[in-house]
Every structure is written in C-alpha cells, then in structure tokens.
Amino acid sequence: AIVMVVAFSSCLDLWIGRFVSLASWYAANLYAMIYAFQVLHPQVPTHPLANGTPFAGTCELIGWSAGIAAFELLVYSATGRPRVAQ
C-alpha cells in the first residue's frame, strides 16, 4: 500500500497523483486528531451522532478523506486557483 501511495504521489501532474496525495494528507491529519483526542480525553463517551463522522471508524475516515480530496480537486479544476480550492 505504501508503494502505491508513493507511486501515485510521484506523478503529481496527473489528477490521480494529486488525489492520492491529498487523501493521504487528510487521512493522516484526521487520524492524528482522533488519536490525540482519545489520548487526552479517554473518559469521554462516544456521541450517538458520531456515526457519520470521520471519527467513527476506518471506513468513515477513508470516505471523508477521499471526499474532501475529491472536492478540493473539483474546485481547483473548475477555478484553476489553488487558494480558492484550499
């Protein structure tokens, strides 16, 4: 899996390379936030509305990361301006 991420990320001129790079970036940041929150606040119970958030599990984390990356690439391709997409 790591080899695939590096291979796709190395071709950043293509949309797939940008997508994999952005999705990996968002997944790493969301995972770090989840881990830090669980370590700092282990006594906090899970909220019933947390099922659809990126904090609910691995599939949700992947879905949110891919969705955010796809939306950013869509906005970037529509406007051509990186600042607007970010």
mmCIF file of N, CA, C and O in Angstrom:
data_model
loop_
_atom_site.group_PDB
_atom_site.id
_atom_site.type_symbol
_atom_site.label_atom_id
_atom_site.label_comp_id
_atom_site.label_asym_id
_atom_site.label_seq_id
_atom_site.Cartn_x
_atom_site.Cartn_y
_atom_site.Cartn_z
ATOM 1 N N ALA A 1 0.829 -1.195 0.000
ATOM 2 C CA ALA A 1 0.000 0.000 0.000
ATOM 3 C C ALA A 1 0.873 1.257 0.000
ATOM 4 O O ALA A 1 0.549 2.221 -0.677
ATOM 5 N N ILE A 2 1.951 1.225 0.759
ATOM 6 C CA ILE A 2 2.849 2.381 0.820
ATOM 7 C C ILE A 2 3.476 2.624 -0.551
ATOM 8 O O ILE A 2 3.609 3.770 -0.980
ATOM 9 N N VAL A 3 3.839 1.556 -1.252
ATOM 10 C CA VAL A 3 4.450 1.690 -2.565
ATOM 11 C C VAL A 3 3.465 2.345 -3.536
ATOM 12 O O VAL A 3 3.836 3.199 -4.338
ATOM 13 N N MET A 4 2.186 1.974 -3.440
ATOM 14 C CA MET A 4 1.180 2.561 -4.316
ATOM 15 C C MET A 4 1.017 4.055 -4.043
ATOM 16 O O MET A 4 0.885 4.849 -4.964
ATOM 17 N N VAL A 5 1.002 4.447 -2.771
ATOM 18 C CA VAL A 5 0.871 5.867 -2.422
ATOM 19 C C VAL A 5 2.052 6.652 -2.958
ATOM 20 O O VAL A 5 1.891 7.716 -3.541
ATOM 21 N N VAL A 6 3.248 6.127 -2.778
ATOM 22 C CA VAL A 6 4.442 6.809 -3.277
ATOM 23 C C VAL A 6 4.424 6.872 -4.802
ATOM 24 O O VAL A 6 4.746 7.905 -5.393
ATOM 25 N N ALA A 7 4.004 5.795 -5.447
ATOM 26 C CA ALA A 7 3.965 5.771 -6.914
ATOM 27 C C ALA A 7 2.962 6.780 -7.455
ATOM 28 O O ALA A 7 3.253 7.515 -8.397
ATOM 29 N N PHE A 8 1.766 6.836 -6.873
ATOM 30 C CA PHE A 8 0.767 7.791 -7.338
ATOM 31 C C PHE A 8 1.154 9.220 -6.977
ATOM 32 O O PHE A 8 0.925 10.144 -7.740
ATOM 33 N N SER A 9 1.732 9.406 -5.802
ATOM 34 C CA SER A 9 2.101 10.749 -5.375
ATOM 35 C C SER A 9 3.258 11.307 -6.184
ATOM 36 O O SER A 9 3.423 12.513 -6.277
ATOM 37 N N SER A 10 4.075 10.428 -6.764
ATOM 38 C CA SER A 10 5.212 10.914 -7.538
ATOM 39 C C SER A 10 4.781 11.530 -8.860
ATOM 40 O O SER A 10 5.521 12.297 -9.448
ATOM 41 N N CYS A 11 3.583 11.203 -9.321
ATOM 42 C CA CYS A 11 3.099 11.812 -10.567
ATOM 43 C C CYS A 11 2.036 12.857 -10.227
ATOM 44 O O CYS A 11 0.860 12.683 -10.520
ATOM 45 N N LEU A 12 2.463 13.927 -9.584
ATOM 46 C CA LEU A 12 1.541 14.964 -9.135
ATOM 47 C C LEU A 12 0.971 15.795 -10.276
ATOM 48 O O LEU A 12 0.053 16.577 -10.066
ATOM 49 N N ASP A 13 1.515 15.634 -11.478
ATOM 50 C CA ASP A 13 0.952 16.351 -12.616
ATOM 51 C C ASP A 13 -0.365 15.737 -13.058
ATOM 52 O O ASP A 13 -1.161 16.385 -13.729
ATOM 53 N N LEU A 14 -0.586 14.496 -12.680
ATOM 54 C CA LEU A 14 -1.829 13.812 -13.030
ATOM 55 C C LEU A 14 -2.826 13.957 -11.888
ATOM 56 O O LEU A 14 -2.451 14.107 -10.730
ATOM 57 N N TRP A 15 -4.111 13.868 -12.198
ATOM 58 C CA TRP A 15 -5.133 14.039 -11.162
ATOM 59 C C TRP A 15 -5.089 12.924 -10.134
ATOM 60 O O TRP A 15 -5.367 13.155 -8.961
ATOM 61 N N ILE A 16 -4.709 11.702 -10.545
ATOM 62 C CA ILE A 16 -4.679 10.589 -9.588
ATOM 63 C C ILE A 16 -3.581 10.793 -8.548
ATOM 64 O O ILE A 16 -3.756 10.487 -7.380
ATOM 65 N N GLY A 17 -2.463 11.344 -8.977
ATOM 66 C CA GLY A 17 -1.384 11.626 -8.033
ATOM 67 C C GLY A 17 -1.779 12.693 -7.031
ATOM 68 O O GLY A 17 -1.506 12.578 -5.838
ATOM 69 N N ARG A 18 -2.433 13.730 -7.509
ATOM 70 C CA ARG A 18 -2.915 14.782 -6.603
ATOM 71 C C ARG A 18 -3.959 14.238 -5.638
ATOM 72 O O ARG A 18 -3.959 14.565 -4.464
ATOM 73 N N PHE A 19 -4.868 13.406 -6.161
ATOM 74 C CA PHE A 19 -5.924 12.849 -5.327
ATOM 75 C C PHE A 19 -5.352 11.970 -4.218
ATOM 76 O O PHE A 19 -5.724 12.107 -3.051
ATOM 77 N N VAL A 20 -4.451 11.067 -4.564
ATOM 78 C CA VAL A 20 -3.858 10.171 -3.562
ATOM 79 C C VAL A 20 -3.060 10.970 -2.546
ATOM 80 O O VAL A 20 -3.128 10.708 -1.345
ATOM 81 N N SER A 21 -2.328 11.966 -3.006
ATOM 82 C CA SER A 21 -1.542 12.790 -2.103
ATOM 83 C C SER A 21 -2.438 13.559 -1.137
ATOM 84 O O SER A 21 -2.200 13.580 0.069
ATOM 85 N N LEU A 22 -3.488 14.192 -1.645
ATOM 86 C CA LEU A 22 -4.409 14.945 -0.787
ATOM 87 C C LEU A 22 -5.167 14.033 0.162
ATOM 88 O O LEU A 22 -5.319 14.346 1.348
ATOM 89 N N ALA A 23 -5.663 12.893 -0.332
ATOM 90 C CA ALA A 23 -6.412 11.974 0.521
ATOM 91 C C ALA A 23 -5.527 11.432 1.639
ATOM 92 O O ALA A 23 -5.969 11.317 2.787
ATOM 93 N N SER A 24 -4.274 11.128 1.334
ATOM 94 C CA SER A 24 -3.347 10.656 2.367
ATOM 95 C C SER A 24 -3.084 11.748 3.393
ATOM 96 O O SER A 24 -3.002 11.479 4.599
ATOM 97 N N TRP A 25 -2.939 12.978 2.922
ATOM 98 C CA TRP A 25 -2.705 14.113 3.804
ATOM 99 C C TRP A 25 -3.879 14.311 4.762
ATOM 100 O O TRP A 25 -3.697 14.460 5.976
ATOM 101 N N TYR A 26 -5.099 14.301 4.230
ATOM 102 C CA TYR A 26 -6.271 14.490 5.076
ATOM 103 C C TYR A 26 -6.464 13.322 6.030
ATOM 104 O O TYR A 26 -6.829 13.517 7.188
ATOM 105 N N ALA A 27 -6.221 12.100 5.574
ATOM 106 C CA ALA A 27 -6.366 10.936 6.444
ATOM 107 C C ALA A 27 -5.366 10.987 7.599
ATOM 108 O O ALA A 27 -5.713 10.697 8.745
ATOM 109 N N ALA A 28 -4.136 11.381 7.308
ATOM 110 C CA ALA A 28 -3.128 11.478 8.371
ATOM 111 C C ALA A 28 -3.500 12.549 9.388
ATOM 112 O O ALA A 28 -3.358 12.340 10.600
ATOM 113 N N ASN A 29 -3.990 13.681 8.917
ATOM 114 C CA ASN A 29 -4.374 14.750 9.844
ATOM 115 C C ASN A 29 -5.588 14.370 10.677
ATOM 116 O O ASN A 29 -5.616 14.617 11.888
ATOM 117 N N LEU A 30 -6.593 13.775 10.062
ATOM 118 C CA LEU A 30 -7.773 13.353 10.819
ATOM 119 C C LEU A 30 -7.420 12.268 11.820
ATOM 120 O O LEU A 30 -7.898 12.280 12.956
ATOM 121 N N TYR A 31 -6.566 11.312 11.428
ATOM 122 C CA TYR A 31 -6.153 10.257 12.346
ATOM 123 C C TYR A 31 -5.387 10.837 13.534
ATOM 124 O O TYR A 31 -5.590 10.416 14.672
ATOM 125 N N ALA A 32 -4.522 11.801 13.272
ATOM 126 C CA ALA A 32 -3.773 12.433 14.368
ATOM 127 C C ALA A 32 -4.716 13.152 15.328
ATOM 128 O O ALA A 32 -4.522 13.094 16.550
ATOM 129 N N MET A 33 -5.746 13.808 14.790
ATOM 130 C CA MET A 33 -6.720 14.471 15.660
ATOM 131 C C MET A 33 -7.490 13.451 16.488
ATOM 132 O O MET A 33 -7.729 13.653 17.687
ATOM 133 N N ILE A 34 -7.892 12.345 15.882
ATOM 134 C CA ILE A 34 -8.624 11.300 16.599
ATOM 135 C C ILE A 34 -7.765 10.725 17.713
ATOM 136 O O ILE A 34 -8.207 10.577 18.858
ATOM 137 N N TYR A 35 -6.532 10.387 17.379
ATOM 138 C CA TYR A 35 -5.632 9.779 18.361
ATOM 139 C C TYR A 35 -5.358 10.732 19.520
ATOM 140 O O TYR A 35 -5.411 10.334 20.684
ATOM 141 N N ALA A 36 -5.081 11.990 19.206
ATOM 142 C CA ALA A 36 -4.808 12.972 20.265
ATOM 143 C C ALA A 36 -6.019 13.155 21.170
ATOM 144 O O ALA A 36 -5.883 13.226 22.400
ATOM 145 N N PHE A 37 -7.209 13.197 20.601
ATOM 146 C CA PHE A 37 -8.415 13.364 21.408
ATOM 147 C C PHE A 37 -8.637 12.154 22.314
ATOM 148 O O PHE A 37 -8.980 12.304 23.491
ATOM 149 N N GLN A 38 -8.422 10.952 21.792
ATOM 150 C CA GLN A 38 -8.612 9.754 22.600
ATOM 151 C C GLN A 38 -7.579 9.643 23.714
ATOM 152 O O GLN A 38 -7.885 9.157 24.791
ATOM 153 N N VAL A 39 -6.364 10.089 23.459
ATOM 154 C CA VAL A 39 -5.321 10.035 24.490
ATOM 155 C C VAL A 39 -5.563 11.099 25.556
ATOM 156 O O VAL A 39 -5.429 10.833 26.746
ATOM 157 N N LEU A 40 -5.950 12.293 25.128
ATOM 158 C CA LEU A 40 -6.151 13.373 26.090
ATOM 159 C C LEU A 40 -7.466 13.266 26.852
ATOM 160 O O LEU A 40 -7.568 13.736 27.982
ATOM 161 N N HIS A 41 -8.470 12.651 26.239
ATOM 162 C CA HIS A 41 -9.791 12.552 26.871
ATOM 163 C C HIS A 41 -10.331 11.126 26.772
ATOM 164 O O HIS A 41 -11.333 10.883 26.086
ATOM 165 N N PRO A 42 -9.715 10.167 27.462
ATOM 166 C CA PRO A 42 -10.176 8.772 27.324
ATOM 167 C C PRO A 42 -11.539 8.517 27.972
ATOM 168 O O PRO A 42 -12.213 7.555 27.636
ATOM 169 N N GLN A 43 -11.963 9.371 28.872
ATOM 170 C CA GLN A 43 -13.210 9.142 29.585
ATOM 171 C C GLN A 43 -14.437 9.637 28.833
ATOM 172 O O GLN A 43 -15.557 9.347 29.233
ATOM 173 N N VAL A 44 -14.262 10.375 27.751
ATOM 174 C CA VAL A 44 -15.387 10.920 27.006
ATOM 175 C C VAL A 44 -16.068 9.792 26.228
ATOM 176 O O VAL A 44 -15.433 9.140 25.396
ATOM 177 N N PRO A 45 -17.361 9.546 26.475
ATOM 178 C CA PRO A 45 -18.061 8.500 25.710
ATOM 179 C C PRO A 45 -18.332 8.971 24.282
ATOM 180 O O PRO A 45 -18.370 10.161 24.006
ATOM 181 N N THR A 46 -18.540 8.014 23.403
ATOM 182 C CA THR A 46 -18.837 8.376 22.024
ATOM 183 C C THR A 46 -20.244 8.958 21.932
ATOM 184 O O THR A 46 -21.155 8.522 22.616
ATOM 185 N N HIS A 47 -20.372 9.940 21.106
ATOM 186 C CA HIS A 47 -21.655 10.616 20.920
ATOM 187 C C HIS A 47 -22.500 9.815 19.934
ATOM 188 O O HIS A 47 -21.973 9.263 18.976
ATOM 189 N N PRO A 48 -23.825 9.750 20.146
ATOM 190 C CA PRO A 48 -24.655 8.975 19.215
ATOM 191 C C PRO A 48 -24.657 9.514 17.785
ATOM 192 O O PRO A 48 -24.909 8.766 16.845
ATOM 193 N N LEU A 49 -24.360 10.783 17.589
ATOM 194 C CA LEU A 49 -24.327 11.354 16.243
ATOM 195 C C LEU A 49 -22.966 11.202 15.575
ATOM 196 O O LEU A 49 -22.757 11.673 14.467
ATOM 197 N N ALA A 50 -22.014 10.540 16.235
ATOM 198 C CA ALA A 50 -20.656 10.412 15.701
ATOM 199 C C ALA A 50 -20.532 9.316 14.649
ATOM 200 O O ALA A 50 -19.456 9.116 14.103
ATOM 201 N N ASN A 51 -21.603 8.612 14.332
ATOM 202 C CA ASN A 51 -21.512 7.501 13.378
ATOM 203 C C ASN A 51 -21.146 7.937 11.966
ATOM 204 O O ASN A 51 -20.482 7.210 11.254
ATOM 205 N N GLY A 52 -21.539 9.099 11.535
ATOM 206 C CA GLY A 52 -21.245 9.542 10.176
ATOM 207 C C GLY A 52 -20.019 10.420 10.068
ATOM 208 O O GLY A 52 -19.733 10.946 9.007
ATOM 209 N N THR A 53 -19.290 10.588 11.136
ATOM 210 C CA THR A 53 -18.115 11.460 11.134
ATOM 211 C C THR A 53 -16.867 10.658 10.815
ATOM 212 O O THR A 53 -16.876 9.429 10.888
ATOM 213 N N PRO A 54 -15.759 11.328 10.497
ATOM 214 C CA PRO A 54 -14.525 10.585 10.238
ATOM 215 C C PRO A 54 -13.967 9.911 11.487
ATOM 216 O O PRO A 54 -13.062 9.099 11.406
ATOM 217 N N PHE A 55 -14.520 10.218 12.636
ATOM 218 C CA PHE A 55 -14.039 9.647 13.893
ATOM 219 C C PHE A 55 -14.739 8.333 14.232
ATOM 220 O O PHE A 55 -14.460 7.727 15.246
ATOM 221 N N ALA A 56 -15.673 7.870 13.392
ATOM 222 C CA ALA A 56 -16.458 6.677 13.699
ATOM 223 C C ALA A 56 -15.717 5.374 13.380
ATOM 224 O O ALA A 56 -16.011 4.354 13.976
ATOM 225 N N GLY A 57 -14.783 5.397 12.458
ATOM 226 C CA GLY A 57 -14.059 4.174 12.121
ATOM 227 C C GLY A 57 -13.212 4.344 10.876
ATOM 228 O O GLY A 57 -13.119 5.427 10.296
ATOM 229 N N THR A 58 -12.609 3.250 10.470
ATOM 230 C CA THR A 58 -11.685 3.279 9.339
ATOM 231 C C THR A 58 -12.393 3.620 8.024
ATOM 232 O O THR A 58 -11.899 4.438 7.251
ATOM 233 N N CYS A 59 -13.523 3.000 7.777
ATOM 234 C CA CYS A 59 -14.237 3.265 6.515
ATOM 235 C C CYS A 59 -14.691 4.718 6.433
ATOM 236 O O CYS A 59 -14.605 5.341 5.370
ATOM 237 N N GLU A 60 -15.162 5.249 7.556
ATOM 238 C CA GLU A 60 -15.588 6.646 7.563
ATOM 239 C C GLU A 60 -14.402 7.581 7.353
ATOM 240 O O GLU A 60 -14.500 8.583 6.649
ATOM 241 N N LEU A 61 -13.265 7.255 7.964
ATOM 242 C CA LEU A 61 -12.056 8.068 7.791
ATOM 243 C C LEU A 61 -11.625 8.078 6.327
ATOM 244 O O LEU A 61 -11.317 9.144 5.778
ATOM 245 N N ILE A 62 -11.647 6.923 5.696
ATOM 246 C CA ILE A 62 -11.272 6.842 4.279
ATOM 247 C C ILE A 62 -12.272 7.611 3.423
ATOM 248 O O ILE A 62 -11.895 8.344 2.505
ATOM 249 N N GLY A 63 -13.546 7.456 3.719
ATOM 250 C CA GLY A 63 -14.579 8.156 2.952
ATOM 251 C C GLY A 63 -14.477 9.660 3.057
ATOM 252 O O GLY A 63 -14.561 10.374 2.046
ATOM 253 N N TRP A 64 -14.302 10.150 4.262
ATOM 254 C CA TRP A 64 -14.172 11.601 4.448
ATOM 255 C C TRP A 64 -12.906 12.128 3.788
ATOM 256 O O TRP A 64 -12.918 13.192 3.152
ATOM 257 N N SER A 65 -11.796 11.423 3.933
ATOM 258 C CA SER A 65 -10.533 11.869 3.327
ATOM 259 C C SER A 65 -10.637 11.912 1.812
ATOM 260 O O SER A 65 -10.225 12.880 1.177
ATOM 261 N N ALA A 66 -11.215 10.864 1.230
ATOM 262 C CA ALA A 66 -11.375 10.823 -0.220
ATOM 263 C C ALA A 66 -12.370 11.885 -0.683
ATOM 264 O O ALA A 66 -12.161 12.522 -1.728
ATOM 265 N N GLY A 67 -13.424 12.096 0.073
ATOM 266 C CA GLY A 67 -14.421 13.102 -0.300
ATOM 267 C C GLY A 67 -13.868 14.510 -0.273
ATOM 268 O O GLY A 67 -14.113 15.306 -1.182
ATOM 269 N N ILE A 68 -13.116 14.837 0.771
ATOM 270 C CA ILE A 68 -12.523 16.170 0.871
ATOM 271 C C ILE A 68 -11.506 16.388 -0.251
ATOM 272 O O ILE A 68 -11.464 17.448 -0.873
ATOM 273 N N ALA A 69 -10.693 15.362 -0.508
ATOM 274 C CA ALA A 69 -9.697 15.474 -1.582
ATOM 275 C C ALA A 69 -10.372 15.637 -2.939
ATOM 276 O O ALA A 69 -9.944 16.454 -3.762
ATOM 277 N N ALA A 70 -11.424 14.867 -3.196
ATOM 278 C CA ALA A 70 -12.137 14.975 -4.471
ATOM 279 C C ALA A 70 -12.777 16.349 -4.625
ATOM 280 O O ALA A 70 -12.727 16.947 -5.706
ATOM 281 N N PHE A 71 -13.367 16.867 -3.548
ATOM 282 C CA PHE A 71 -13.986 18.189 -3.613
ATOM 283 C C PHE A 71 -12.942 19.272 -3.881
ATOM 284 O O PHE A 71 -13.164 20.171 -4.694
ATOM 285 N N GLU A 72 -11.787 19.170 -3.219
ATOM 286 C CA GLU A 72 -10.736 20.155 -3.442
ATOM 287 C C GLU A 72 -10.231 20.109 -4.877
ATOM 288 O O GLU A 72 -10.017 21.150 -5.502
ATOM 289 N N LEU A 73 -10.065 18.917 -5.431
ATOM 290 C CA LEU A 73 -9.624 18.801 -6.823
ATOM 291 C C LEU A 73 -10.681 19.305 -7.787
ATOM 292 O O LEU A 73 -10.357 19.909 -8.813
ATOM 293 N N LEU A 74 -11.943 19.077 -7.477
ATOM 294 C CA LEU A 74 -13.023 19.571 -8.326
ATOM 295 C C LEU A 74 -13.049 21.093 -8.343
ATOM 296 O O LEU A 74 -13.149 21.709 -9.413
ATOM 297 N N VAL A 75 -12.918 21.707 -7.179
ATOM 298 C CA VAL A 75 -12.903 23.173 -7.111
ATOM 299 C C VAL A 75 -11.667 23.722 -7.817
ATOM 300 O O VAL A 75 -11.740 24.712 -8.543
ATOM 301 N N TYR A 76 -10.521 23.058 -7.629
ATOM 302 C CA TYR A 76 -9.296 23.520 -8.280
ATOM 303 C C TYR A 76 -9.411 23.429 -9.805
ATOM 304 O O TYR A 76 -8.996 24.340 -10.520
ATOM 305 N N SER A 77 -9.987 22.318 -10.304
ATOM 306 C CA SER A 77 -10.099 22.189 -11.759
ATOM 307 C C SER A 77 -11.133 23.158 -12.326
ATOM 308 O O SER A 77 -11.007 23.594 -13.467
ATOM 309 N N ALA A 78 -12.133 23.527 -11.539
ATOM 310 C CA ALA A 78 -13.149 24.472 -12.017
ATOM 311 C C ALA A 78 -12.638 25.903 -12.018
ATOM 312 O O ALA A 78 -12.953 26.680 -12.916
ATOM 313 N N THR A 79 -11.837 26.268 -11.012
ATOM 314 C CA THR A 79 -11.380 27.650 -10.904
ATOM 315 C C THR A 79 -9.958 27.850 -11.402
ATOM 316 O O THR A 79 -9.616 28.940 -11.842
ATOM 317 N N GLY A 80 -9.116 26.824 -11.279
ATOM 318 C CA GLY A 80 -7.720 26.956 -11.673
ATOM 319 C C GLY A 80 -6.884 27.730 -10.674
ATOM 320 O O GLY A 80 -5.750 28.096 -10.968
ATOM 321 N N ARG A 81 -7.447 27.976 -9.510
ATOM 322 C CA ARG A 81 -6.729 28.747 -8.478
ATOM 323 C C ARG A 81 -6.587 27.900 -7.225
ATOM 324 O O ARG A 81 -7.581 27.538 -6.593
ATOM 325 N N PRO A 82 -5.352 27.587 -6.818
ATOM 326 C CA PRO A 82 -5.155 26.726 -5.654
ATOM 327 C C PRO A 82 -5.687 27.334 -4.354
ATOM 328 O O PRO A 82 -6.181 26.616 -3.500
ATOM 329 N N ARG A 83 -5.582 28.630 -4.191
ATOM 330 C CA ARG A 83 -6.048 29.264 -2.949
ATOM 331 C C ARG A 83 -7.551 29.130 -2.768
ATOM 332 O O ARG A 83 -8.041 28.977 -1.667
ATOM 333 N N VAL A 84 -8.292 29.201 -3.856
ATOM 334 C CA VAL A 84 -9.735 29.042 -3.776
ATOM 335 C C VAL A 84 -10.078 27.604 -3.386
ATOM 336 O O VAL A 84 -10.970 27.359 -2.577
ATOM 337 N N ALA A 85 -9.353 26.643 -3.938
ATOM 338 C CA ALA A 85 -9.613 25.244 -3.636
ATOM 339 C C ALA A 85 -9.278 24.902 -2.199
ATOM 340 O O ALA A 85 -9.963 24.102 -1.568
ATOM 341 N N GLN A 86 -8.249 25.532 -1.658
ATOM 342 C CA GLN A 86 -7.852 25.244 -0.284
ATOM 343 C C GLN A 86 -8.797 25.893 0.675
ATOM 344 O O GLN A 86 -9.030 25.497 1.743
#
